[in-house]
Amino acid sequence: VHWLTYALAVHVGGDPGAAAGVLDSYIGTLDGDGAEFRRNFESSELALYKNQIIAETDGGGTDSIKKALFHLDEIHDVIVDQTGFLMVRLSYQLQLGMFESAIQTISSLFQRGSTEDHSVHGAYMCALLKCDRDTCVEVGKMRGTGTLATLRPLSEEERAILLRAYGSGDNDDAVTNGNSDTNNNIFQEGLVKAFPKSSAIKRIYLTLLSPSSEEFKSAIDQHCQRQIFKGVPSLGWDLSSLYLMEQKQQTGQGTLQPRYVLAKDPIDIKSHPTYRLVVQLVDSYIASLVSNNTFPISGSGTNGEHPPSTLLWAWYLRSILHEQVGEYDAGIALIDKCIKHTPTAVDFYELKARLLEAGGDIQSAADVVDAGRDLDHQDRYINNQATKTLLRAGRGDEARKRISLFTRHEGNPDQNLYDMQCTWYELELADCLRKKGEFGRSLRKYMAVIKHYEDFHEDQFDFHMYCIRKVTLRTYCKLLKFEDELWGLPHYGRAAEEVIKVHLHLSDNPDAKSKEDEEPDYSKMTPAERKKAKNIARKKKKAKAASAAGASSGGGKDGGNANGTNNANGTNKKKSKPHVTDEDPEGKELLALDHLEEAKKFAAILVRHAPKRMSAWALQYDVSIRRGKMLLALQALFKMRSIDPNDDRLFSRIVDYSQKLSAGSQKGHAASEEVIASEFPTLLNNKSLTNYISSAAEKVKADALSSLPLRIAVARAMLETKVGSSGEAVALVLDSKLNVRCVTVETCREALQFMELTGDKHNKEQMKQLIDAKFPFAKDC
């Protein structure tokens, strides 16, 4: 154990060559007939770990990969994990350009049942097309259903090679001088025919076809008809992964290469040819099913009459397609038909709730998803969805009742959810409390999420001795790499960002702390409103008292039975783990902290561990500018520009920085002032602030699809700096007709707030009309 611990320490310390030497020394002390030289799990894992170290020696160069591949052949007889062995060998063969051998390895993997593993298919494509090493490594790092065909555009020649490999056969390019007739037969007849039951191969085949070809239309037609007939609810989101757009991106070599990105904005999706094709097909299905109860006769689908459920799922798919492009009223009209047809299907209520929420009516969305939850009290997923939507609607008490259905029946459900590290619930509850202005309790919940990640980080020590004893060293190395990336994970990032925002808000508005417990002004209310407000206040106080009592009681039904040693009859019960008492459920200690120092701490963590996250650098700027650290703020601006030079958050902060420099309100060290004076003009494109804003306005006008947040940011800057007229600034927003990118209920609220700044009621009314047309269900816009 001590030898292995030492080797592992040397390895993770950055010296894999020395770690391999330590393992050799350890093996040299063993008897030749020992268990370490026989075929078992421990010896297998140790051999593969040593092989991994050899491959990483000298930076993972070609010579190291060759040595590792030769070592794999030496240890073949002791390996238990044959699939893992083949995957490692395949990686080495691709990096060394041994494509013929790689294809034979892939054949072995397919025969072992890896036809549903998309990483194997990605490697197969690289071998067929004889890709360079960097491309093979890039494809190997893709997750989920990603392959080479979804990474970058394919040439016609490449597409033809892959189609022969996956399609109808005649694949001379895929077959090499293999010794196995079985291997040759697999590749000669094409994977679709060789593995007819593989859903992954059928799905990958769609990505290989040219979107403009008749073969693609026929294949999509077959795929949709088959899935609609089966009633697959996820079909709409499965098809959305085909909405690929080509962009130039910087690769690991530092060059710009064409890469695919997924279209996510409704504007981009609506203009995508694949989306238009799917809409055309689904509309034809609905028309034919309504009139003839069959799919259209196309020679590729299922003939004969179909059950009524086929039309039902065609409506459902069309409703999802409406959702993808922001056509919420049309989507709800169709999903209402589905609910009327089959009122017991939970999926329909969930989709309707999503449409209502995206359309701006969160209260109705909560009611609908809760009605769906009521259809199946055993469905944890729909119960969680109902809880989440209720929290977003600000109905925390109802949400707590829903989530408590799946927690322990005794004690405080919040404590049980904390023990279970249920981060999604704590984040949604924290957001709900923050929107209500309960900043102390909100911070408590955000900090609970952060505490979970600190526990994750400490848990690695619990696994250390176990992994050494069981010789699961490769998995342990993956765990350590995961721990290195822990503070950059999405849930931690979301919690930390919200903690920073709350602290900045409290720093800017010190009175917000005292307003938390203030009662509303009853004198300005009608008798009915006063009665309702007092009832709400009374319920809120009771809920707080119950929460505090439940937290302090340790989770028992009564304070005297917290340890669960005796029940009401005096008989022994199973002892439960006593909970730590929450001595500050209202978060008053957090409210008393130095807000800028707390914000600074979490901003530093985010920019270190999530350096490619735009919001992290935006918050780093916000914190630094408030602390008077102009150089740190400038660094944040440059980092933001390297991520996305066209982001509205960058533009608004550049304008803010320039205004603060001109006002002279922030002075620093002479050396810092010199750096700022020489570097900041590059962010303004070496223009004055007024010219910079004017050029940004011209750029926004020239791009008919430029995002709504950017239009608002430029228009606001024009008003603040008096660049152009007020009418020109308003026109940047109104002329868009909301047919631009990033149009949501939230961004529309920002647009309304901007119109209020202009002081012209007519502008606000025009904006309101556009919002009502785009989001007919929005209640508070």
PDB file of N, CA and C in Angstrom, residues 695-758:
ATOM      1  N   SER A 695     -20.306  54.085 -33.084  1.00  0.00           N
ATOM      2  CA  SER A 695     -19.982  52.955 -33.972  1.00  0.00           C
ATOM      3  C   SER A 695     -20.722  51.694 -33.535  1.00  0.00           C
ATOM      4  N   ALA A 696     -20.909  51.524 -32.200  1.00  0.00           N
ATOM      5  CA  ALA A 696     -21.669  50.377 -31.712  1.00  0.00           C
ATOM      6  C   ALA A 696     -23.125  50.477 -32.161  1.00  0.00           C
ATOM      7  N   ALA A 697     -23.678  51.689 -32.138  1.00  0.00           N
ATOM      8  CA  ALA A 697     -25.059  51.888 -32.586  1.00  0.00           C
ATOM      9  C   ALA A 697     -25.197  51.574 -34.075  1.00  0.00           C
ATOM     10  N   GLU A 698     -24.215  51.996 -34.875  1.00  0.00           N
ATOM     11  CA  GLU A 698     -24.255  51.709 -36.309  1.00  0.00           C
ATOM     12  C   GLU A 698     -24.147  50.207 -36.567  1.00  0.00           C
ATOM     13  N   LYS A 699     -23.316  49.546 -35.770  1.00  0.00           N
ATOM     14  CA  LYS A 699     -23.155  48.098 -35.933  1.00  0.00           C
ATOM     15  C   LYS A 699     -24.441  47.361 -35.596  1.00  0.00           C
ATOM     16  N   VAL A 700     -25.131  47.822 -34.544  1.00  0.00           N
ATOM     17  CA  VAL A 700     -26.396  47.199 -34.157  1.00  0.00           C
ATOM     18  C   VAL A 700     -27.442  47.413 -35.245  1.00  0.00           C
ATOM     19  N   LYS A 701     -27.490  48.608 -35.819  1.00  0.00           N
ATOM     20  CA  LYS A 701     -28.441  48.876 -36.897  1.00  0.00           C
ATOM     21  C   LYS A 701     -28.173  47.995 -38.115  1.00  0.00           C
ATOM     22  N   ALA A 702     -26.885  47.771 -38.397  1.00  0.00           N
ATOM     23  CA  ALA A 702     -26.531  46.999 -39.591  1.00  0.00           C
ATOM     24  C   ALA A 702     -26.884  45.523 -39.452  1.00  0.00           C
ATOM     25  N   ASP A 703     -26.872  45.017 -38.203  1.00  0.00           N
ATOM     26  CA  ASP A 703     -27.190  43.608 -37.969  1.00  0.00           C
ATOM     27  C   ASP A 703     -28.639  43.500 -37.502  1.00  0.00           C
ATOM     28  N   ALA A 704     -29.501  43.038 -38.381  1.00  0.00           N
ATOM     29  CA  ALA A 704     -30.932  42.998 -38.066  1.00  0.00           C
ATOM     30  C   ALA A 704     -31.258  42.028 -36.942  1.00  0.00           C
ATOM     31  N   LEU A 705     -30.332  41.090 -36.640  1.00  0.00           N
ATOM     32  CA  LEU A 705     -30.603  40.084 -35.621  1.00  0.00           C
ATOM     33  C   LEU A 705     -29.796  40.290 -34.339  1.00  0.00           C
ATOM     34  N   SER A 706     -29.114  41.413 -34.218  1.00  0.00           N
ATOM     35  CA  SER A 706     -28.321  41.661 -33.003  1.00  0.00           C
ATOM     36  C   SER A 706     -29.217  41.573 -31.775  1.00  0.00           C
ATOM     37  N   SER A 707     -28.671  41.053 -30.692  1.00  0.00           N
ATOM     38  CA  SER A 707     -29.483  40.664 -29.545  1.00  0.00           C
ATOM     39  C   SER A 707     -30.177  41.859 -28.890  1.00  0.00           C
ATOM     40  N   LEU A 708     -31.319  41.587 -28.277  1.00  0.00           N
ATOM     41  CA  LEU A 708     -32.068  42.627 -27.580  1.00  0.00           C
ATOM     42  C   LEU A 708     -31.286  43.214 -26.406  1.00  0.00           C
ATOM     43  N   PRO A 709     -30.600  42.414 -25.564  1.00  0.00           N
ATOM     44  CA  PRO A 709     -29.811  43.015 -24.485  1.00  0.00           C
ATOM     45  C   PRO A 709     -28.732  43.972 -24.985  1.00  0.00           C
ATOM     46  N   LEU A 710     -28.096  43.649 -26.128  1.00  0.00           N
ATOM     47  CA  LEU A 710     -27.082  44.555 -26.666  1.00  0.00           C
ATOM     48  C   LEU A 710     -27.725  45.845 -27.157  1.00  0.00           C
ATOM     49  N   ARG A 711     -28.876  45.743 -27.796  1.00  0.00           N
ATOM     50  CA  ARG A 711     -29.582  46.939 -28.252  1.00  0.00           C
ATOM     51  C   ARG A 711     -29.946  47.836 -27.063  1.00  0.00           C
ATOM     52  N   ILE A 712     -30.416  47.221 -25.970  1.00  0.00           N
ATOM     53  CA  ILE A 712     -30.772  48.001 -24.784  1.00  0.00           C
ATOM     54  C   ILE A 712     -29.535  48.661 -24.192  1.00  0.00           C
ATOM     55  N   ALA A 713     -28.410  47.918 -24.122  1.00  0.00           N
ATOM     56  CA  ALA A 713     -27.177  48.465 -23.549  1.00  0.00           C
ATOM     57  C   ALA A 713     -26.668  49.657 -24.364  1.00  0.00           C
ATOM     58  N   VAL A 714     -26.695  49.541 -25.690  1.00  0.00           N
ATOM     59  CA  VAL A 714     -26.229  50.642 -26.540  1.00  0.00           C
ATOM     60  C   VAL A 714     -27.169  51.841 -26.424  1.00  0.00           C
ATOM     61  N   ALA A 715     -28.481  51.571 -26.436  1.00  0.00           N
ATOM     62  CA  ALA A 715     -29.447  52.668 -26.327  1.00  0.00           C
ATOM     63  C   ALA A 715     -29.325  53.381 -24.987  1.00  0.00           C
ATOM     64  N   ARG A 716     -29.105  52.633 -23.915  1.00  0.00           N
ATOM     65  CA  ARG A 716     -28.937  53.234 -22.588  1.00  0.00           C
ATOM     66  C   ARG A 716     -27.676  54.100 -22.547  1.00  0.00           C
ATOM     67  N   ALA A 717     -26.600  53.588 -23.172  1.00  0.00           N
ATOM     68  CA  ALA A 717     -25.358  54.367 -23.224  1.00  0.00           C
ATOM     69  C   ALA A 717     -25.553  55.648 -24.025  1.00  0.00           C
ATOM     70  N   MET A 718     -26.335  55.590 -25.087  1.00  0.00           N
ATOM     71  CA  MET A 718     -26.604  56.793 -25.885  1.00  0.00           C
ATOM     72  C   MET A 718     -27.352  57.838 -25.049  1.00  0.00           C
ATOM     73  N   LEU A 719     -28.298  57.384 -24.238  1.00  0.00           N
ATOM     74  CA  LEU A 719     -29.034  58.323 -23.383  1.00  0.00           C
ATOM     75  C   LEU A 719     -28.126  58.936 -22.323  1.00  0.00           C
ATOM     76  N   GLU A 720     -27.310  58.091 -21.681  1.00  0.00           N
ATOM     77  CA  GLU A 720     -26.473  58.569 -20.580  1.00  0.00           C
ATOM     78  C   GLU A 720     -25.400  59.541 -21.053  1.00  0.00           C
ATOM     79  N   THR A 721     -24.832  59.289 -22.225  1.00  0.00           N
ATOM     80  CA  THR A 721     -23.745  60.131 -22.725  1.00  0.00           C
ATOM     81  C   THR A 721     -24.232  61.173 -23.738  1.00  0.00           C
ATOM     82  N   LYS A 722     -25.539  61.161 -24.012  1.00  0.00           N
ATOM     83  CA  LYS A 722     -26.136  62.112 -24.951  1.00  0.00           C
ATOM     84  C   LYS A 722     -25.514  62.017 -26.339  1.00  0.00           C
ATOM     85  N   VAL A 723     -25.300  60.772 -26.770  1.00  0.00           N
ATOM     86  CA  VAL A 723     -24.822  60.517 -28.126  1.00  0.00           C
ATOM     87  C   VAL A 723     -26.044  60.322 -29.012  1.00  0.00           C
ATOM     88  N   GLY A 724     -26.256  61.176 -29.953  1.00  0.00           N
ATOM     89  CA  GLY A 724     -27.456  61.107 -30.774  1.00  0.00           C
ATOM     90  C   GLY A 724     -28.664  61.596 -29.990  1.00  0.00           C
ATOM     91  N   SER A 725     -29.811  61.459 -30.606  1.00  0.00           N
ATOM     92  CA  SER A 725     -31.039  61.918 -29.967  1.00  0.00           C
ATOM     93  C   SER A 725     -31.697  60.793 -29.182  1.00  0.00           C
ATOM     94  N   SER A 726     -32.654  61.159 -28.335  1.00  0.00           N
ATOM     95  CA  SER A 726     -33.403  60.172 -27.585  1.00  0.00           C
ATOM     96  C   SER A 726     -34.200  59.270 -28.529  1.00  0.00           C
ATOM     97  N   GLY A 727     -34.725  59.849 -29.608  1.00  0.00           N
ATOM     98  CA  GLY A 727     -35.489  59.064 -30.580  1.00  0.00           C
ATOM     99  C   GLY A 727     -34.641  58.001 -31.252  1.00  0.00           C
ATOM    100  N   GLU A 728     -33.363  58.319 -31.537  1.00  0.00           N
ATOM    101  CA  GLU A 728     -32.470  57.330 -32.163  1.00  0.00           C
ATOM    102  C   GLU A 728     -32.189  56.173 -31.199  1.00  0.00           C
ATOM    103  N   ALA A 729     -32.022  56.513 -29.923  1.00  0.00           N
ATOM    104  CA  ALA A 729     -31.781  55.464 -28.932  1.00  0.00           C
ATOM    105  C   ALA A 729     -32.998  54.557 -28.807  1.00  0.00           C
ATOM    106  N   VAL A 730     -34.175  55.156 -28.762  1.00  0.00           N
ATOM    107  CA  VAL A 730     -35.408  54.359 -28.645  1.00  0.00           C
ATOM    108  C   VAL A 730     -35.606  53.497 -29.889  1.00  0.00           C
ATOM    109  N   ALA A 731     -35.250  54.028 -31.047  1.00  0.00           N
ATOM    110  CA  ALA A 731     -35.446  53.289 -32.299  1.00  0.00           C
ATOM    111  C   ALA A 731     -34.607  52.010 -32.338  1.00  0.00           C
ATOM    112  N   LEU A 732     -33.443  52.021 -31.680  1.00  0.00           N
ATOM    113  CA  LEU A 732     -32.616  50.812 -31.657  1.00  0.00           C
ATOM    114  C   LEU A 732     -33.381  49.633 -31.063  1.00  0.00           C
ATOM    115  N   VAL A 733     -34.228  49.916 -30.084  1.00  0.00           N
ATOM    116  CA  VAL A 733     -34.983  48.854 -29.418  1.00  0.00           C
ATOM    117  C   VAL A 733     -36.309  48.596 -30.130  1.00  0.00           C
ATOM    118  N   LEU A 734     -37.054  49.652 -30.431  1.00  0.00           N
ATOM    119  CA  LEU A 734     -38.384  49.483 -31.015  1.00  0.00           C
ATOM    120  C   LEU A 734     -38.331  48.943 -32.436  1.00  0.00           C
ATOM    121  N   ASP A 735     -37.336  49.351 -33.204  1.00  0.00           N
ATOM    122  CA  ASP A 735     -37.260  48.913 -34.598  1.00  0.00           C
ATOM    123  C   ASP A 735     -36.990  47.421 -34.732  1.00  0.00           C
ATOM    124  N   SER A 736     -36.533  46.816 -33.647  1.00  0.00           N
ATOM    125  CA  SER A 736     -36.266  45.372 -33.710  1.00  0.00           C
ATOM    126  C   SER A 736     -37.556  44.564 -33.833  1.00  0.00           C
ATOM    127  N   LYS A 737     -38.698  45.146 -33.386  1.00  0.00           N
ATOM    128  CA  LYS A 737     -39.988  44.440 -33.373  1.00  0.00           C
ATOM    129  C   LYS A 737     -39.911  43.128 -32.592  1.00  0.00           C
ATOM    130  N   LEU A 738     -38.881  43.017 -31.767  1.00  0.00           N
ATOM    131  CA  LEU A 738     -38.618  41.821 -30.954  1.00  0.00           C
ATOM    132  C   LEU A 738     -38.351  40.583 -31.803  1.00  0.00           C
ATOM    133  N   ASN A 739     -38.005  40.787 -33.079  1.00  0.00           N
ATOM    134  CA  ASN A 739     -37.633  39.671 -33.950  1.00  0.00           C
ATOM    135  C   ASN A 739     -36.119  39.579 -34.030  1.00  0.00           C
ATOM    136  N   VAL A 740     -35.484  39.528 -32.861  1.00  0.00           N
ATOM    137  CA  VAL A 740     -34.032  39.466 -32.760  1.00  0.00           C
ATOM    138  C   VAL A 740     -33.663  38.371 -31.766  1.00  0.00           C
ATOM    139  N   ARG A 741     -32.375  38.198 -31.552  1.00  0.00           N
ATOM    140  CA  ARG A 741     -31.917  37.154 -30.629  1.00  0.00           C
ATOM    141  C   ARG A 741     -32.104  37.586 -29.173  1.00  0.00           C
ATOM    142  N   CYS A 742     -32.134  36.571 -28.297  1.00  0.00           N
ATOM    143  CA  CYS A 742     -32.179  36.764 -26.834  1.00  0.00           C
ATOM    144  C   CYS A 742     -33.411  37.537 -26.378  1.00  0.00           C
ATOM    145  N   VAL A 743     -34.549  37.260 -26.982  1.00  0.00           N
ATOM    146  CA  VAL A 743     -35.802  37.886 -26.548  1.00  0.00           C
ATOM    147  C   VAL A 743     -36.491  36.938 -25.577  1.00  0.00           C
ATOM    148  N   THR A 744     -36.534  37.327 -24.316  1.00  0.00           N
ATOM    149  CA  THR A 744     -37.230  36.573 -23.278  1.00  0.00           C
ATOM    150  C   THR A 744     -38.095  37.545 -22.482  1.00  0.00           C
ATOM    151  N   VAL A 745     -38.880  36.993 -21.570  1.00  0.00           N
ATOM    152  CA  VAL A 745     -39.700  37.858 -20.723  1.00  0.00           C
ATOM    153  C   VAL A 745     -38.807  38.791 -19.910  1.00  0.00           C
ATOM    154  N   GLU A 746     -37.673  38.272 -19.418  1.00  0.00           N
ATOM    155  CA  GLU A 746     -36.772  39.099 -18.597  1.00  0.00           C
ATOM    156  C   GLU A 746     -36.172  40.237 -19.407  1.00  0.00           C
ATOM    157  N   THR A 747     -35.682  39.946 -20.624  1.00  0.00           N
ATOM    158  CA  THR A 747     -35.093  41.017 -21.430  1.00  0.00           C
ATOM    159  C   THR A 747     -36.150  42.019 -21.873  1.00  0.00           C
ATOM    160  N   CYS A 748     -37.387  41.564 -22.034  1.00  0.00           N
ATOM    161  CA  CYS A 748     -38.470  42.499 -22.365  1.00  0.00           C
ATOM    162  C   CYS A 748     -38.765  43.426 -21.181  1.00  0.00           C
ATOM    163  N   ARG A 749     -38.668  42.922 -19.978  1.00  0.00           N
ATOM    164  CA  ARG A 749     -38.842  43.778 -18.803  1.00  0.00           C
ATOM    165  C   ARG A 749     -37.751  44.849 -18.764  1.00  0.00           C
ATOM    166  N   GLU A 750     -36.522  44.455 -19.120  1.00  0.00           N
ATOM    167  CA  GLU A 750     -35.427  45.432 -19.180  1.00  0.00           C
ATOM    168  C   GLU A 750     -35.712  46.494 -20.238  1.00  0.00           C
ATOM    169  N   ALA A 751     -36.281  46.070 -21.363  1.00  0.00           N
ATOM    170  CA  ALA A 751     -36.624  47.030 -22.410  1.00  0.00           C
ATOM    171  C   ALA A 751     -37.684  48.011 -21.920  1.00  0.00           C
ATOM    172  N   LEU A 752     -38.667  47.521 -21.175  1.00  0.00           N
ATOM    173  CA  LEU A 752     -39.689  48.406 -20.612  1.00  0.00           C
ATOM    174  C   LEU A 752     -39.088  49.408 -19.628  1.00  0.00           C
ATOM    175  N   GLN A 753     -38.151  48.918 -18.797  1.00  0.00           N
ATOM    176  CA  GLN A 753     -37.488  49.824 -17.852  1.00  0.00           C
ATOM    177  C   GLN A 753     -36.715  50.914 -18.594  1.00  0.00           C
ATOM    178  N   PHE A 754     -36.090  50.544 -19.719  1.00  0.00           N
ATOM    179  CA  PHE A 754     -35.378  51.549 -20.507  1.00  0.00           C
ATOM    180  C   PHE A 754     -36.355  52.587 -21.062  1.00  0.00           C
ATOM    181  N   MET A 755     -37.512  52.136 -21.538  1.00  0.00           N
ATOM    182  CA  MET A 755     -38.495  53.076 -22.076  1.00  0.00           C
ATOM    183  C   MET A 755     -38.982  54.050 -20.995  1.00  0.00           C
ATOM    184  N   GLU A 756     -39.041  53.589 -19.762  1.00  0.00           N
ATOM    185  CA  GLU A 756     -39.422  54.490 -18.673  1.00  0.00           C
ATOM    186  C   GLU A 756     -38.374  55.570 -18.458  1.00  0.00           C
ATOM    187  N   LEU A 757     -37.096  55.232 -18.717  1.00  0.00           N
ATOM    188  CA  LEU A 757     -36.030  56.231 -18.560  1.00  0.00           C
ATOM    189  C   LEU A 757     -36.175  57.370 -19.554  1.00  0.00           C
ATOM    190  N   THR A 758     -36.745  57.072 -20.723  1.00  0.00           N
ATOM    191  CA  THR A 758     -36.884  58.120 -21.734  1.00  0.00           C
ATOM    192  C   THR A 758     -37.925  59.159 -21.340  1.00  0.00           C
TER     193      THR A 758
END
